[in-house]
Coordinates of C-alpha atoms in Angstrom, one line a residue:
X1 CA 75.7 85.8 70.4
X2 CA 79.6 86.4 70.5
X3 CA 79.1 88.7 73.3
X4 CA 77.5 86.4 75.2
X5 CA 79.9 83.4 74.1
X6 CA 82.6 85.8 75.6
X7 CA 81.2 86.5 78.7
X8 CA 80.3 82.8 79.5
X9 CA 83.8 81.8 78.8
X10 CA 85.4 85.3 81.1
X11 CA 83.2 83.5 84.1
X12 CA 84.8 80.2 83.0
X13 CA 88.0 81.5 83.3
X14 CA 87.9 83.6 86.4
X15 CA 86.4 80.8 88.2
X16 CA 89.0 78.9 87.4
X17 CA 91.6 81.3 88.5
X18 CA 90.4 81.8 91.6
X19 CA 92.4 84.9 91.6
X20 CA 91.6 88.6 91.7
X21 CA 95.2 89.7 92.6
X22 CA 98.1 90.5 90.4
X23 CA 100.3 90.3 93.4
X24 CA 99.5 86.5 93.3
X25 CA 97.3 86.5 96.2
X26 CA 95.0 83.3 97.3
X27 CA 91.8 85.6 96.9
X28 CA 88.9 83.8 96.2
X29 CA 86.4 85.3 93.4
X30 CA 83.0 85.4 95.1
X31 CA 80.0 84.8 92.4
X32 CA 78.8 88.2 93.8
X33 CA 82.6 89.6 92.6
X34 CA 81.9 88.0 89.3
X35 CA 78.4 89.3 88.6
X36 CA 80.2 93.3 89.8
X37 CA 82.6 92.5 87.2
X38 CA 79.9 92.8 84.6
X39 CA 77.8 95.2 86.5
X40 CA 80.4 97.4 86.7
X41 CA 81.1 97.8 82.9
X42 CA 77.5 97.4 82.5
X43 CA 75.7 100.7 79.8
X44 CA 72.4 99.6 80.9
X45 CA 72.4 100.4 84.3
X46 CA 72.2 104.2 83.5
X47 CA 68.5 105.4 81.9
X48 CA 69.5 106.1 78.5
X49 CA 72.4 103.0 78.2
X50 CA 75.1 105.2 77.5
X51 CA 77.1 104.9 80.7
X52 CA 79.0 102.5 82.9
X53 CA 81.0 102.8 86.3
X54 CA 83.4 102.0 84.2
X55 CA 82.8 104.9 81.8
X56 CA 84.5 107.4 85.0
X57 CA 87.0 104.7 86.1
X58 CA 88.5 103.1 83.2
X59 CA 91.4 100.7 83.7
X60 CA 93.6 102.1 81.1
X61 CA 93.8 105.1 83.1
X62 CA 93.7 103.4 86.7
X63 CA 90.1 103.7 87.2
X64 CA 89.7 107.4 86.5
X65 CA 88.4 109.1 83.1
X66 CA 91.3 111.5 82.2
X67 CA 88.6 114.5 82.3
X68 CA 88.9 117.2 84.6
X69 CA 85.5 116.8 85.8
X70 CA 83.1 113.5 84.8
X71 CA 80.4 113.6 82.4
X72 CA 76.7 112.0 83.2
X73 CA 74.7 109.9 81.0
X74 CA 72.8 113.0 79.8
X75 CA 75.6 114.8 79.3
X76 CA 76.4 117.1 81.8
X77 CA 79.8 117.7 83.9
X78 CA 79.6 116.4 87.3
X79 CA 81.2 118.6 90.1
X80 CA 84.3 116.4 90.6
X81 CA 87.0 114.4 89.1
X82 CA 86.9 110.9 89.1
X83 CA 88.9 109.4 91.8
X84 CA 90.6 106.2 91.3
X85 CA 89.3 103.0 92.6
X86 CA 92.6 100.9 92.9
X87 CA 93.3 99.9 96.6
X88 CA 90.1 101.8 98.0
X89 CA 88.9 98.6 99.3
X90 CA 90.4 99.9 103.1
X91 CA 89.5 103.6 103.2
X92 CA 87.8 104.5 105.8
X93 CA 86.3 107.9 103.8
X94 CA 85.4 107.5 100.2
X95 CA 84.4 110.8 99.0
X96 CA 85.6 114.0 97.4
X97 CA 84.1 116.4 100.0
X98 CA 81.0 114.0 102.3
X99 CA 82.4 112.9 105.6
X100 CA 79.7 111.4 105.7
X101 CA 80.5 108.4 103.1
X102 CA 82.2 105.9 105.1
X103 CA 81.7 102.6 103.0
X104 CA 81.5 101.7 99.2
X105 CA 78.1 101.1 99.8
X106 CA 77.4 104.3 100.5
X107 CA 79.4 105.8 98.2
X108 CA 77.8 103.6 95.1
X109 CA 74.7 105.3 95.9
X110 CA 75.7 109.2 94.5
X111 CA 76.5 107.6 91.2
X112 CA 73.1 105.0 90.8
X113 CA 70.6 107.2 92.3
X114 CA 71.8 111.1 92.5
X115 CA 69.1 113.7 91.0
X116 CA 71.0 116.7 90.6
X117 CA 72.8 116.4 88.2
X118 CA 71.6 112.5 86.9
X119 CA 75.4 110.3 86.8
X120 CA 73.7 107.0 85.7
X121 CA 70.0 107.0 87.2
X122 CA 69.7 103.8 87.3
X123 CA 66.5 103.9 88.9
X124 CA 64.8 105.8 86.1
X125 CA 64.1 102.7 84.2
X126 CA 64.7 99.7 86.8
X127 CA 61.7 97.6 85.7
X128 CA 63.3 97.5 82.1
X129 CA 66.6 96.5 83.5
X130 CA 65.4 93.6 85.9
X131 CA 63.6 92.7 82.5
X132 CA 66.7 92.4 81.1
X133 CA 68.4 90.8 83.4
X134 CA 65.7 88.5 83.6
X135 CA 65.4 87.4 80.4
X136 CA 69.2 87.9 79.6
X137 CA 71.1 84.1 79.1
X138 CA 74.2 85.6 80.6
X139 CA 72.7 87.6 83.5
X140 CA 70.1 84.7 84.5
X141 CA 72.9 82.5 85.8
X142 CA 75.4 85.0 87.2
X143 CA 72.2 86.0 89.2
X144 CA 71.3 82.8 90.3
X145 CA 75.1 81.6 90.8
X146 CA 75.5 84.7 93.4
X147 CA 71.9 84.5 94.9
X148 CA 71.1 81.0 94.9
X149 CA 68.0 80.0 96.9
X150 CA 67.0 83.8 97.6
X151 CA 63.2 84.7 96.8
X152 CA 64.3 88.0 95.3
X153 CA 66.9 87.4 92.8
X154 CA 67.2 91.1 90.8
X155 CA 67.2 93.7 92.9
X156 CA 68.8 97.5 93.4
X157 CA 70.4 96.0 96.7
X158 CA 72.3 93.2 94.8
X159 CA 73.6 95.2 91.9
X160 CA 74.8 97.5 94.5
X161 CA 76.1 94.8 96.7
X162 CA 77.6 93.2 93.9
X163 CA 79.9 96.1 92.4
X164 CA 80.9 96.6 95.6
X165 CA 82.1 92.9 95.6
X166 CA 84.2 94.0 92.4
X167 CA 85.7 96.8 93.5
X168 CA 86.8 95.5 96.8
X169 CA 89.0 93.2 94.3
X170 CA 90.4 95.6 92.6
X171 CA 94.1 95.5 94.5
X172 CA 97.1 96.1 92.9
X173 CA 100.6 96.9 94.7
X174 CA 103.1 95.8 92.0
X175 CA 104.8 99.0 91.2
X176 CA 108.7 99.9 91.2
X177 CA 108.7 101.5 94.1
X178 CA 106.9 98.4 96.0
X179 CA 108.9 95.5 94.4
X180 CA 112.1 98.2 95.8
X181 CA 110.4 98.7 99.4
X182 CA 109.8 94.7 99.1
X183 CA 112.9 93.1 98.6
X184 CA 115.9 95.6 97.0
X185 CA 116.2 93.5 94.3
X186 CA 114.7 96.1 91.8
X187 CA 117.1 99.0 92.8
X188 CA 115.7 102.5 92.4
X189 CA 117.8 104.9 89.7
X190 CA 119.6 107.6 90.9
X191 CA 116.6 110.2 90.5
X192 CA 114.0 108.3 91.4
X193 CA 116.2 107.7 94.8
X194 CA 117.0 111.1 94.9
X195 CA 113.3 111.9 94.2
X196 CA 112.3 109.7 97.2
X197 CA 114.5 111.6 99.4
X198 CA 113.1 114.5 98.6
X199 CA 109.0 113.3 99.0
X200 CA 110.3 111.7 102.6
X201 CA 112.3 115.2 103.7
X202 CA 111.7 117.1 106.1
X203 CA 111.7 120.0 103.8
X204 CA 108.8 118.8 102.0
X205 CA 106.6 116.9 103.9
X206 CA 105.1 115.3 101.1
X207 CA 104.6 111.8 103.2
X208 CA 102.4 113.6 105.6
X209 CA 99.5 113.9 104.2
X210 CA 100.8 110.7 101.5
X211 CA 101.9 108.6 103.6
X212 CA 102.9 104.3 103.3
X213 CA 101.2 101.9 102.3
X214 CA 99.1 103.7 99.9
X215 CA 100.7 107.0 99.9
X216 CA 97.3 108.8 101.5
X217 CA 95.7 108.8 104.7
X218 CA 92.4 108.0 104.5
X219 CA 93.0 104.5 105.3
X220 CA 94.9 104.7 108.3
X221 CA 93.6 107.4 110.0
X222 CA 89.2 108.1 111.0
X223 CA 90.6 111.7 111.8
X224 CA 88.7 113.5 109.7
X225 CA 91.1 116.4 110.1
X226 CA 93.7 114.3 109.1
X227 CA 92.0 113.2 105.5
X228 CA 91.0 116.3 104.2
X229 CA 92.1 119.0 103.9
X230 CA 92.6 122.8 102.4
X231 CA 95.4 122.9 99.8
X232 CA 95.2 126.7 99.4
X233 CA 93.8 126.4 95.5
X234 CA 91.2 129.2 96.2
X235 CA 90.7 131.9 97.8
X236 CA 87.5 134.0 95.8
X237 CA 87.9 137.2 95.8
X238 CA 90.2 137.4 98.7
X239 CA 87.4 136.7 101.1
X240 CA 88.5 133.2 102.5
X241 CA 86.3 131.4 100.1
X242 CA 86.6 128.8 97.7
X243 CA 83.9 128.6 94.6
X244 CA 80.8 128.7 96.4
X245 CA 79.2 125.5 94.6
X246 CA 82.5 123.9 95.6
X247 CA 82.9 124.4 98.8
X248 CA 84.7 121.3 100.5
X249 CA 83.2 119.8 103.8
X250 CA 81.6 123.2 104.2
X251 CA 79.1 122.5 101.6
X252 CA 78.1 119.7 104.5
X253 CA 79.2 121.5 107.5
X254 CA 77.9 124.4 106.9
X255 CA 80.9 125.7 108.7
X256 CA 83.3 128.3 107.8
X257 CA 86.5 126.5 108.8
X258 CA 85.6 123.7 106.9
X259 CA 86.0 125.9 103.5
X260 CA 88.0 124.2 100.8
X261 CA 88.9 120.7 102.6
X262 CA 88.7 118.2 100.5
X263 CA 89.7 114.6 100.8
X264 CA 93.9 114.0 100.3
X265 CA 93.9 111.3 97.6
X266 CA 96.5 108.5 96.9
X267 CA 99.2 109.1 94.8
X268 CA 99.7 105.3 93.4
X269 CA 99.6 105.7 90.0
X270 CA 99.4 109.3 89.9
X271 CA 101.0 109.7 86.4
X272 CA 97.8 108.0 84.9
X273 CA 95.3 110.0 86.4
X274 CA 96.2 113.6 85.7
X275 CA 94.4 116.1 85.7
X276 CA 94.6 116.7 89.2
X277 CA 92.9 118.1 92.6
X278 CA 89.5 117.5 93.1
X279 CA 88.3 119.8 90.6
X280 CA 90.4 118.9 88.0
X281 CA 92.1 122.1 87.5
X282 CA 95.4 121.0 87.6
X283 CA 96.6 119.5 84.5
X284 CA 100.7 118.6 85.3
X285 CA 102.4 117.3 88.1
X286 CA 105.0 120.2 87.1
X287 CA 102.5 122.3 88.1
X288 CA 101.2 120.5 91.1
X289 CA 104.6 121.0 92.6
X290 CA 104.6 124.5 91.8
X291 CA 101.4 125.3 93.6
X292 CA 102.6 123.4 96.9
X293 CA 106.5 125.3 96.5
X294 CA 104.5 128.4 96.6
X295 CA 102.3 127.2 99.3
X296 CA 99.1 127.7 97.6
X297 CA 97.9 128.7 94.2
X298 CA 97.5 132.7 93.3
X299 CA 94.8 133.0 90.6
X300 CA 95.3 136.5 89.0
X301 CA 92.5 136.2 86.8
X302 CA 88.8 135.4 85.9
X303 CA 86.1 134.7 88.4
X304 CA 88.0 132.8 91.0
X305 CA 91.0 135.4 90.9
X306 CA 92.1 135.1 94.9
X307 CA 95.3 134.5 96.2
X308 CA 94.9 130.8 97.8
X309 CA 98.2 131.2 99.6
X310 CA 96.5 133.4 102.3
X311 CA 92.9 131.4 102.5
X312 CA 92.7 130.9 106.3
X313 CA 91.8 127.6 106.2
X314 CA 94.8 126.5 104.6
X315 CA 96.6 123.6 106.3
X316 CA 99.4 124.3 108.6
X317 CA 102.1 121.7 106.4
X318 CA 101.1 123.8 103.3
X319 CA 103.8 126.4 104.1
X320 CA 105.9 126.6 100.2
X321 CA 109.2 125.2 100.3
X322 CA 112.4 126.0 97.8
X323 CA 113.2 123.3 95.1
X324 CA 115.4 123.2 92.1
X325 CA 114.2 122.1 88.6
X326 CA 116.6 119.0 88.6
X327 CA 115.1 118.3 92.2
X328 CA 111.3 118.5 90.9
X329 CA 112.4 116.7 87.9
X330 CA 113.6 113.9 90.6
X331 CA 110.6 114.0 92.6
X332 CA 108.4 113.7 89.4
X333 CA 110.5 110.4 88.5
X334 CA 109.8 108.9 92.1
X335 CA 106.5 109.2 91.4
X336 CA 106.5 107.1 88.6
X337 CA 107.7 104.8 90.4
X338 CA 104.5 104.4 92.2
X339 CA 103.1 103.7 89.0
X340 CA 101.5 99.9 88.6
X341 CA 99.6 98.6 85.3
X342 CA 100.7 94.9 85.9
X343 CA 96.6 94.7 86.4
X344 CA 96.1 95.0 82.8
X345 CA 97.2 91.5 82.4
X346 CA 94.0 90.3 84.3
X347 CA 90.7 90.2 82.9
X348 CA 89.1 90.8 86.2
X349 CA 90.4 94.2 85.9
X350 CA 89.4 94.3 82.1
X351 CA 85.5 95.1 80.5
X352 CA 84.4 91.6 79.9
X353 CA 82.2 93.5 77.0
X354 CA 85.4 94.0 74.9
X355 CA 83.8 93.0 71.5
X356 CA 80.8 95.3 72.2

């Protein structure tokens, strides 16, 4: 019963804010935006209850999971890291490695529905959900608040429509470096400036492939050449290859010179989400920077032992570059400064399940 108390008074409260933003935006909260609040922190929309879209992107680590690869509700590691879901609402390509996935709708469908391996399965045991919904006090009138006057009101189609309504809210562009680029009135320190310098140089190149607003591509750009991209991480066994059950676009494509592209991701609040690359396998952004200065990454041992630095594939601005430890110390603190949690203060942004 105090669950549900809580709930009831979260809708009271967000409906009365009227606000989604923590950059003091006018944005209306849609009842469909309200219902993918819950939805989206929601266990019992994977077949064993264990799981949430929440339980891969987590707001205290800006909508990622901290793992190097996600877990699935029975279990098993998934193929990628968990991306982060702040500011995706624009994108014009969602996932890791399918060009394919051009909306949020499509891209809520790998984690519901996918087979191999299960990530929720929310269609393993739908009658028993729409039961619950059903039958749930809380649930019945978020439903029938967002889908007043519809015949159907519990459906696959609106819980998918509905998260998607959620996570298009979840905007936040409040950091250092944006209250800086906004007005001057919060003035960089002398390594963060020198750090921004260095990520805008011509030496570096790192605005590129990151570039403003968001500090990536993929939402200013449908050239999928442009969006993803080969890093030089792998290169199996010499032979031009990344892992095989990895692949990149080829694992769509089919093609060879599609090996190891993947999407380039944002890099707002990219000191919350380590570890890093799509794979995980990255744990520091000291050694990030160390695998772009050397233009690729040489593995010297185990099964994917391959010098990455001379995969074929490799993009042309992934050439190495010389930097200092004071210098990659400064880059690291302009980076921080890209880091926002001014979210946390909102409960849109928070699991309205808190006592559960």
């Amino acid at each position: 019963m105090k669950l549900r108390i809580t709930g009831l008074l979260l809708i009271i409260h967000l409906i009365l804010q009227q606000s989604c933003s923590v950059n003091k935006a006018d944005t209306y909260l849609s009842p469909k935006a309200i219902l993918g609040h819950f939805l989206f922190f929601e266990k019992r929309l994977s077949f064993n209850h264990s799981k949430s879209c929440a339980s891969c992107h987590s707001p205290q680590y800006a909508f990622t999971d901290g793992y190097r690869k996600s877990v699935s509700a029975d279990g098993n590691n998934l193929l990628h890291n968990a991306p982060s879901l702040l500011n995706i609402s624009q994108n014009h390509f969602f996932d890791w490695d399918n060009p394919d996935v051009i909306s949020l709708r499509l891209q809520i469908k790998r984690p519901l529905y996918n087979k191999h391996p299960i990530e929720l399965g929310m269609d393993l045991d739908s009658s028993s959900l729409w039961t619950f919904f059903k039958n749930d006090s809380l649930y019945s009138s978020l439903f029938a608040r967002a889908y007043d006057g519809e015949k159907e009101t519990y459906s696959a189609k609106h819980v998918e429509e509905c998260i998607v309504e959620y996570i298009k809210n979840l905007n936040s562009r409040n950091s250092k470096f944006d209250l800086y680029r906004n007005s001057k009135k919060v003035p960089l320190s002398p390594s963060e400036n020198e750090g921004m310098q260095l990520f805008f140089s011509a030496e570096l190149q790192c605005s590129r492939c990151h570039s403003l607003p968001d500090f990536t591509t993929s939402n200013i750009s449908r050239n999928i050449d442009s969006i993803y991209a080969n890093i030089g991480l792998y290169n199996t066994d010499n032979r031009n290859q990344y892992p095989i059950e990895d692949a990149g676009l080829r694992r769509h494509s089919n093609k060879l010179n599609d090996d190891g592209k993947f999407k380039i991701p944002s890099l707002r609040n990219v000191l919350l989400t380590a570890p890093y690359m799509h794979d995980g396998s990255v744990s520091s952004l000291d050694e990030v920077l160390n695998i772009y200065s050397a233009g690729g990454r040489n593995i010297s041992n185990g099964p994917q032992r391959g010098d990455g630095r001379n995969h074929t594939n490799k993009h042309p601005h992934i050439k190495g570059f010389e930097i200092s430890e004071s210098q990659k110390r400064n880059l690291i603190c302009f980076l921080s400064t890209l880091t926002d949690t001014t979210y946390l203060t909102n409960p849109y942004f928070l699991n309205p399940f808190r006592n559960k």
